[in-house]
Coordinates of C-alpha atoms in Angstrom, one line a residue:
Q119 CA 79.7 203.5 51.5
A120 CA 82.5 205.0 53.6
I121 CA 80.1 207.7 54.8
N122 CA 77.4 205.1 55.5
S123 CA 79.8 203.2 57.6
A124 CA 81.4 206.1 59.4
I125 CA 78.4 208.4 59.9
S126 CA 75.2 206.3 59.5
L127 CA 76.6 203.2 61.3
N128 CA 75.7 201.1 58.3
L129 CA 72.0 201.8 58.8
G130 CA 71.7 203.7 55.5
S131 CA 72.5 202.9 51.9
A132 CA 74.5 204.4 49.1
A133 CA 72.5 206.5 46.6
T134 CA 72.7 206.9 42.9
G135 CA 69.7 209.2 42.5
P136 CA 66.6 210.5 44.3
Y137 CA 65.2 207.0 44.7
G138 CA 66.7 203.7 45.6
P139 CA 66.0 200.1 44.6
G140 CA 62.7 199.0 46.1
S141 CA 61.0 202.4 45.4
P142 CA 58.3 202.3 42.8
W143 CA 60.0 205.3 41.2
Y144 CA 63.5 203.8 41.0
V145 CA 65.0 203.6 37.5
P146 CA 68.8 202.9 37.0
S147 CA 70.4 206.1 35.9
G148 CA 73.9 205.1 35.0
Y149 CA 75.3 207.2 38.0
P150 CA 78.6 205.5 39.0
S151 CA 78.4 203.5 42.2
T152 CA 82.0 202.1 42.3
P153 CA 85.0 204.3 43.2
N154 CA 87.4 204.7 40.3
L155 CA 90.4 206.9 41.2
T156 CA 92.1 206.2 37.9
K157 CA 89.2 207.5 35.9
A158 CA 88.7 210.4 38.3
K159 CA 92.3 211.5 37.9
Q160 CA 91.8 211.3 34.1
Y161 CA 88.9 213.7 34.3
I162 CA 91.0 216.0 36.4
A163 CA 93.8 215.9 33.8
A164 CA 91.4 216.6 31.0
Y165 CA 89.9 219.5 32.9
R166 CA 93.4 221.0 33.4
A167 CA 94.2 220.6 29.7
Q168 CA 90.9 222.2 28.6
T169 CA 91.1 225.1 31.0
H170 CA 94.9 225.6 31.1
T171 CA 94.7 225.3 34.9
S172 CA 97.9 225.5 36.9
G173 CA 98.2 224.8 40.6
P174 CA 95.7 223.0 42.7
I175 CA 92.0 222.8 41.7
K176 CA 90.0 224.3 44.6
F177 CA 86.4 224.8 45.6
T178 CA 84.5 225.5 48.8
L179 CA 82.1 223.0 50.3
G180 CA 79.6 224.3 52.8
C181 CA 77.5 222.5 55.4
T182 CA 75.7 223.2 58.6
T183 CA 77.3 223.0 62.0
V184 CA 75.9 219.6 62.9
A185 CA 78.8 217.5 64.2
T186 CA 78.1 214.4 62.1
Y187 CA 77.7 216.5 59.0
Q188 CA 81.1 218.1 59.6
Q189 CA 82.6 214.6 60.0
A190 CA 81.1 213.6 56.7
M191 CA 82.4 216.7 54.9
Q192 CA 85.9 216.0 56.3
L193 CA 85.7 212.5 54.9
L194 CA 84.7 213.9 51.5
Q195 CA 87.5 216.4 51.7
A196 CA 90.0 213.6 52.2
Q197 CA 88.6 211.6 49.3
W198 CA 88.8 214.6 46.9
S199 CA 92.4 215.1 48.0
Q200 CA 93.3 211.7 46.6
I201 CA 92.7 213.0 43.1
G202 CA 94.4 216.4 43.6
V203 CA 91.4 218.5 44.5
Q204 CA 91.7 220.9 47.4
V205 CA 88.4 221.4 49.2
N206 CA 87.9 224.2 51.7
L207 CA 85.2 223.4 54.3
T208 CA 82.9 226.1 55.7
S209 CA 80.1 225.7 58.3
T210 CA 77.1 228.0 58.8
E211 CA 74.1 227.9 61.1
Q212 CA 71.1 226.4 59.3
A213 CA 68.9 229.5 58.7
T214 CA 71.8 231.4 57.0
F215 CA 72.9 228.3 55.2
I216 CA 69.5 227.8 53.6
N217 CA 69.2 231.5 52.8
D218 CA 72.6 231.4 51.1
A219 CA 71.5 228.4 49.0
V220 CA 68.3 230.2 47.9
F221 CA 70.3 233.2 46.7
G222 CA 73.2 231.2 45.1
K223 CA 75.9 232.2 47.6
F224 CA 77.8 228.9 47.4
Q225 CA 80.0 226.8 45.3
A226 CA 79.0 223.4 46.6
D227 CA 76.8 222.5 49.6
C228 CA 75.9 219.5 51.6
W229 CA 72.1 219.0 51.3
T230 CA 69.4 216.6 52.4
Q231 CA 66.3 216.5 50.3
F232 CA 64.2 214.7 47.5
G233 CA 62.7 211.3 47.4
S234 CA 59.1 212.4 48.1
V235 CA 56.4 209.8 48.0
D236 CA 55.6 211.1 44.5
P237 CA 58.3 212.8 42.4
D238 CA 55.9 215.5 41.3
L239 CA 56.2 216.9 44.8
D240 CA 59.9 217.5 44.1
A241 CA 59.5 219.1 40.6
T242 CA 59.6 222.6 42.1
W243 CA 63.3 222.1 42.9
W244 CA 64.2 220.9 39.4
L245 CA 62.2 223.1 36.9
S246 CA 64.0 225.6 34.8
Q247 CA 61.5 228.3 35.6
N248 CA 62.8 228.2 39.2
A249 CA 66.5 228.4 38.2
H250 CA 67.1 232.1 38.6
P251 CA 70.5 233.8 38.5
D252 CA 72.7 234.0 41.5
G253 CA 71.6 236.9 43.8
Q254 CA 67.9 236.1 43.0
V255 CA 65.6 233.8 44.9
A256 CA 65.8 230.4 43.2
L257 CA 64.0 227.2 44.5
N258 CA 66.0 225.3 41.9
F259 CA 69.1 225.6 44.1
A260 CA 71.5 224.0 41.6
R261 CA 70.3 226.5 39.0
L262 CA 70.3 223.9 36.3
A263 CA 68.0 224.8 33.4
D264 CA 67.5 221.8 31.2
K265 CA 64.8 221.4 28.5
T266 CA 64.8 217.6 28.6
T267 CA 64.2 217.6 32.4
D268 CA 61.4 220.1 32.0
A269 CA 59.7 218.1 29.3
Q270 CA 59.9 214.8 31.3
L271 CA 58.7 216.5 34.5
Q272 CA 55.7 217.7 32.5
V273 CA 54.9 214.1 31.4
G274 CA 55.2 213.0 35.0
R275 CA 52.7 215.7 36.0
E276 CA 50.1 215.1 33.3
N277 CA 50.2 211.5 32.1
P278 CA 47.7 209.2 33.9
S279 CA 49.8 206.1 33.3
T280 CA 52.0 205.1 36.2
A281 CA 54.3 203.3 33.8
A282 CA 54.6 206.4 31.5
R283 CA 55.3 208.6 34.5
K284 CA 58.0 206.2 35.9
A285 CA 59.7 206.2 32.5
A286 CA 59.6 209.9 32.3
Y287 CA 61.1 210.4 35.7
G288 CA 63.7 207.8 34.8
K289 CA 64.9 210.1 32.0
V290 CA 65.2 212.9 34.6
W291 CA 67.4 210.7 36.8
Q292 CA 69.5 209.9 33.8
Q293 CA 69.9 213.7 33.1
F294 CA 71.0 214.2 36.6
A295 CA 73.6 211.4 36.3
Q296 CA 75.0 213.0 33.1
Q297 CA 75.0 216.6 34.2
A298 CA 75.8 216.1 37.9
P299 CA 73.9 219.1 39.5
Y300 CA 73.9 216.7 42.5
L301 CA 76.6 214.3 43.7
W302 CA 74.5 211.5 45.3
I303 CA 75.9 210.1 48.5
G304 CA 73.4 208.2 50.5
R305 CA 70.1 207.9 52.3
A306 CA 69.8 207.4 56.0
P307 CA 66.8 206.2 57.9
T308 CA 64.6 208.8 59.7
A309 CA 61.8 208.3 62.2
L310 CA 58.8 210.2 63.4
I311 CA 58.1 209.3 67.0
Y312 CA 54.8 210.2 68.7
A313 CA 53.1 209.4 72.0
S314 CA 50.5 206.6 72.3
N315 CA 47.7 209.2 72.9
V316 CA 48.4 210.9 69.5
H317 CA 46.1 209.4 66.9
G318 CA 45.5 209.8 63.1
V319 CA 49.1 210.4 62.1
N320 CA 48.9 207.9 59.2
D321 CA 45.2 207.9 58.3
G322 CA 44.4 211.5 57.4
T323 CA 41.6 212.3 55.0
L324 CA 41.7 215.1 52.4
P325 CA 38.8 217.6 52.0
N326 CA 37.5 215.6 49.0
G327 CA 37.3 212.4 51.0
Q328 CA 40.4 210.7 49.6
A329 CA 43.0 209.3 51.9
A330 CA 46.0 211.5 52.3
Y331 CA 49.5 210.1 51.8
P332 CA 50.9 208.7 55.1
V333 CA 53.6 210.8 56.8

C-alpha cells in the first residue's frame, strides 16, 4: 500500500497473486496482505539460527532505470532495513536487464508481468520445463521447478470446465504463496490510447472466425 500511495498515486491496488478480486481467475492464496514486522523479524532470526549467519543479511535488488521504479525500490530497501536486511540496489537499462533475467544473472529483480486474460497464456513462465540452470536461457525466470504447479497448469490447459480450471489455477496461486518465487506488490492501471481514425482495436477476428480477445 505504501508503494501504491507513493508511486501509483493510489490509482493501483495491492496484490497477493497474479489476479485480484474481481477477476474471474482470482482465488485467495493465503499470501499475507498485512505488514507484520514482529513475524518478519522472527523469520530472520530463524534463518540466522539455521544457517549460522553472522553479520547483516544482504542481497542485491535490481531494476530498470525508470525514475519511479527506482523510487519504489528505495522504498522497499527502507522497509527491508526495518527487519535487519541490507539491500543493495542496482539499475540497468531494460534490454540488458531482461537479458540478465533470462540467463539468471540476478538475486532479486523488480518485474512487471502476469495477469493475462487467461492464465494459460502465462503458463510458459511457470512450467518446470522452462526452469533451466543459471547461465542457460530460461523463460521461467524464477527457475522454480514444482511438480504440483506443473500438474495444476496441465489441468488448466486441458479441462473444459471453467470451474475446474479456476480451482486448478487457485492451487498454483497457493503454491506461489507458500514458496515465494515472487513477492507480490501491486497492480497499477495501464492504458492503450489510439486516434479516432484507428478502428478494430477491440473487435478482431481470428482465422477460424472466432472473436479474438480484446486488447
